[in-house]
mmCIF file of C-alpha atoms in Angstrom:
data_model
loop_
_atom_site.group_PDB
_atom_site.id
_atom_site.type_symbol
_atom_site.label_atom_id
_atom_site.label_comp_id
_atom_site.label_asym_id
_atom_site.label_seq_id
_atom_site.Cartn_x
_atom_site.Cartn_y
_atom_site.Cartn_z
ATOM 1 C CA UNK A 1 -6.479 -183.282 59.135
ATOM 2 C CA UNK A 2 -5.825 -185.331 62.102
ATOM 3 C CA UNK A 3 -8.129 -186.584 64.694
ATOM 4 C CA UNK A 4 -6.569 -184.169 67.850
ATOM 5 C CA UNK A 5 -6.954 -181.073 65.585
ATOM 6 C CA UNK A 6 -10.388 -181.479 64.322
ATOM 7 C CA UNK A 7 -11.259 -182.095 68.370
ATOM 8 C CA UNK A 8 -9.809 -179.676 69.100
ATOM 9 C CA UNK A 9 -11.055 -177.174 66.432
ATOM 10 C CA UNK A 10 -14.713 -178.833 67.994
ATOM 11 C CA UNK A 11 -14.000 -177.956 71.550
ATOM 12 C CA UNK A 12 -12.167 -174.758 71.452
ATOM 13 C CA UNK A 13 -14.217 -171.819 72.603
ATOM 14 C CA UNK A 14 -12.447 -169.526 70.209
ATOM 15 C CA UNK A 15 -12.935 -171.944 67.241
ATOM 16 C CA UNK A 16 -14.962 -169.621 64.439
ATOM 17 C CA UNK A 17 -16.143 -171.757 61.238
ATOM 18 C CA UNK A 18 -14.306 -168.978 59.434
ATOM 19 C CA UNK A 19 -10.845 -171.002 60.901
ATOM 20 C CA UNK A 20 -11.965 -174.517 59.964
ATOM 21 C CA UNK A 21 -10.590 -176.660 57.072
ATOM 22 C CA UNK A 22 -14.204 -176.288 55.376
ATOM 23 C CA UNK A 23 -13.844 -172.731 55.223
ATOM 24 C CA UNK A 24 -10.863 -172.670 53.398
ATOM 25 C CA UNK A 25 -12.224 -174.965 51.077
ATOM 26 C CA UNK A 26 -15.176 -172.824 50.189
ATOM 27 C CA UNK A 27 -12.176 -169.971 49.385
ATOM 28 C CA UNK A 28 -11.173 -171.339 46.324
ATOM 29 C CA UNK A 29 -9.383 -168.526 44.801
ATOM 30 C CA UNK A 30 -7.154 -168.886 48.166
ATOM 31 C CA UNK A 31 -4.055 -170.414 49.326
ATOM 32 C CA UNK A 32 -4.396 -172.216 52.410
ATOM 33 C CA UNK A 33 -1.925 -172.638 55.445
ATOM 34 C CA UNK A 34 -2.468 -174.316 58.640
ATOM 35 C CA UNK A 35 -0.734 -173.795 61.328
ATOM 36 C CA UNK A 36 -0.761 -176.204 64.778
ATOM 37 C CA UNK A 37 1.358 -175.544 68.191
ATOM 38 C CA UNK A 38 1.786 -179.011 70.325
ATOM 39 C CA UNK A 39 2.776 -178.595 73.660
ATOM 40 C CA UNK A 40 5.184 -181.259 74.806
ATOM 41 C CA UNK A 41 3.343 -183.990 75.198
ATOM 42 C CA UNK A 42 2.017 -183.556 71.697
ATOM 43 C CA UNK A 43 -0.876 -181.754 72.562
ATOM 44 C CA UNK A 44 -2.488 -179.292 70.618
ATOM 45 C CA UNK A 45 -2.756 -176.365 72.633
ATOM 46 C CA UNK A 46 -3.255 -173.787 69.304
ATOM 47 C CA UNK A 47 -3.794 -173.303 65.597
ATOM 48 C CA UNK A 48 -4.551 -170.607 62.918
ATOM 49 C CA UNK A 49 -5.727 -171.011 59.510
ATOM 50 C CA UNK A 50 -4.311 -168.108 57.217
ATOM 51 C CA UNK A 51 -5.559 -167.766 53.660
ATOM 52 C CA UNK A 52 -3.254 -166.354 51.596
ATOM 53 C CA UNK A 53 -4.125 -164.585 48.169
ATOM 54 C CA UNK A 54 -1.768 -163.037 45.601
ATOM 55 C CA UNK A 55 -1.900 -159.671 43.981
ATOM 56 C CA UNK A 56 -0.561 -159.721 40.686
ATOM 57 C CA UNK A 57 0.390 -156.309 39.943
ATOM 58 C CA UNK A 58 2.631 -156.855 42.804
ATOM 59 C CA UNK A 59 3.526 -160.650 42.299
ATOM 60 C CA UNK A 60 3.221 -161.059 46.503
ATOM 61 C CA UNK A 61 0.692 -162.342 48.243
ATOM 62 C CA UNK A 62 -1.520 -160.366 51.037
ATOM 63 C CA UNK A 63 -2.422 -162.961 54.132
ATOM 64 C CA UNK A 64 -5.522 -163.071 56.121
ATOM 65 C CA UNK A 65 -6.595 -165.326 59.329
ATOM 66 C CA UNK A 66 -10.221 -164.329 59.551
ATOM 67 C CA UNK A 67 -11.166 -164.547 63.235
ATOM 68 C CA UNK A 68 -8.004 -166.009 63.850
ATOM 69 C CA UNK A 69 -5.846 -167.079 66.473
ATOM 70 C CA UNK A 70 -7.930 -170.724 67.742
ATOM 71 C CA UNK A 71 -6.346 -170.833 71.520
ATOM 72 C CA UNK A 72 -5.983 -169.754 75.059
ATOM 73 C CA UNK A 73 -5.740 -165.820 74.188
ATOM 74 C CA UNK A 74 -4.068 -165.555 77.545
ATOM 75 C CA UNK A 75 -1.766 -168.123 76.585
ATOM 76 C CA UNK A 76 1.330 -165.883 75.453
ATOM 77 C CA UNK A 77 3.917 -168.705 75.009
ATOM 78 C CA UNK A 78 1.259 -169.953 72.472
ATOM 79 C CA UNK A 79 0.362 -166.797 70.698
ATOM 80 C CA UNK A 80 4.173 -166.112 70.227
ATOM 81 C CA UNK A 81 4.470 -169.359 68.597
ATOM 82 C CA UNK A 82 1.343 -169.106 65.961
ATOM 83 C CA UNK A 83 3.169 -165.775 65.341
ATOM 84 C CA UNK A 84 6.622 -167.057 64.872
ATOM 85 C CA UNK A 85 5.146 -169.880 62.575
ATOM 86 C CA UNK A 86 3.022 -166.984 60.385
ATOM 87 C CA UNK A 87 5.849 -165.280 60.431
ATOM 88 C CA UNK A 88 7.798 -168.433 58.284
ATOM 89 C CA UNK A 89 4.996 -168.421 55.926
ATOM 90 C CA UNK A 90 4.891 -164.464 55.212
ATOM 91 C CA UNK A 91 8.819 -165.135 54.116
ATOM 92 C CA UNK A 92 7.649 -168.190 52.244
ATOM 93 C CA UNK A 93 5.365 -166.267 49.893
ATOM 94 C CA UNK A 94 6.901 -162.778 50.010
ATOM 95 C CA UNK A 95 3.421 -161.810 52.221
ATOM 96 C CA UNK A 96 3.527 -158.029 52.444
ATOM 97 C CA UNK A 97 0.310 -157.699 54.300
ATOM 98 C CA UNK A 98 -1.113 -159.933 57.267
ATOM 99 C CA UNK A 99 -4.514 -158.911 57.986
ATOM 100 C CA UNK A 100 -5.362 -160.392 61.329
ATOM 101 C CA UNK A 101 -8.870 -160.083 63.199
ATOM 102 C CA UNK A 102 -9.273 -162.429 66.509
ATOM 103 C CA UNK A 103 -12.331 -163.077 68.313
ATOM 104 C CA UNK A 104 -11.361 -160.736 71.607
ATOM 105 C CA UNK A 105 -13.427 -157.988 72.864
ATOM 106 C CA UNK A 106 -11.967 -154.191 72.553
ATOM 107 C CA UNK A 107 -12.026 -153.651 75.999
ATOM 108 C CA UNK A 108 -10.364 -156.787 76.941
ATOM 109 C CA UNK A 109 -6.693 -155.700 77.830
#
């Protein structure tokens, strides 16, 4: 993983261990994707881990970015991207379910 990405995954204050690279490791029986948004000067300004596991009976897989999106939650231009991007990799592997549970309080509209 490069440099930027792991400081950023240090610094974030959404970063959850349950979005690092370590975590997908541990989740063997998983497929891992990674997902980064740069802002124009090559920033990172957002990423998203999804681990991705198939069903057999079903030959799909279901998708799941525990505590998921790592960014600005206020930061729409930046969610929409992470989206569009999980959005690729549900095509990729015929993902019929995206299971999707971010680190932002209930009452927080």
């Amino acid at each position: 993983m490069q440099e930027d990405v792991e400081e950023f995954l240090r610094t974030n204050e959404k970063t959850n261990f349950l979005q690092s690279p370590e975590w997908a490791k541990v989740k063997t029986e998983w497929k891992n994707e990674f997902i980064v948004v740069r802002d124009k000067e090559n920033k990172v300004k957002g990423t998203m881990s999804i681990l991705l596991r198939r069903v057999p009976i079903f030959n799909r897989y279901i998708m799941y970015a525990p505590r998921g999106f790592v960014c600005d939650i206020y930061d729409k231009e930046t969610l929409k991207e992470l989206t569009e991007k999980a959005k690729e990799i549900a095509k990729k592997y015929k993902a019929f379910i995206f299971r999707l549970d971010p680190d932002i309080l209930q009452e927080d509209e």
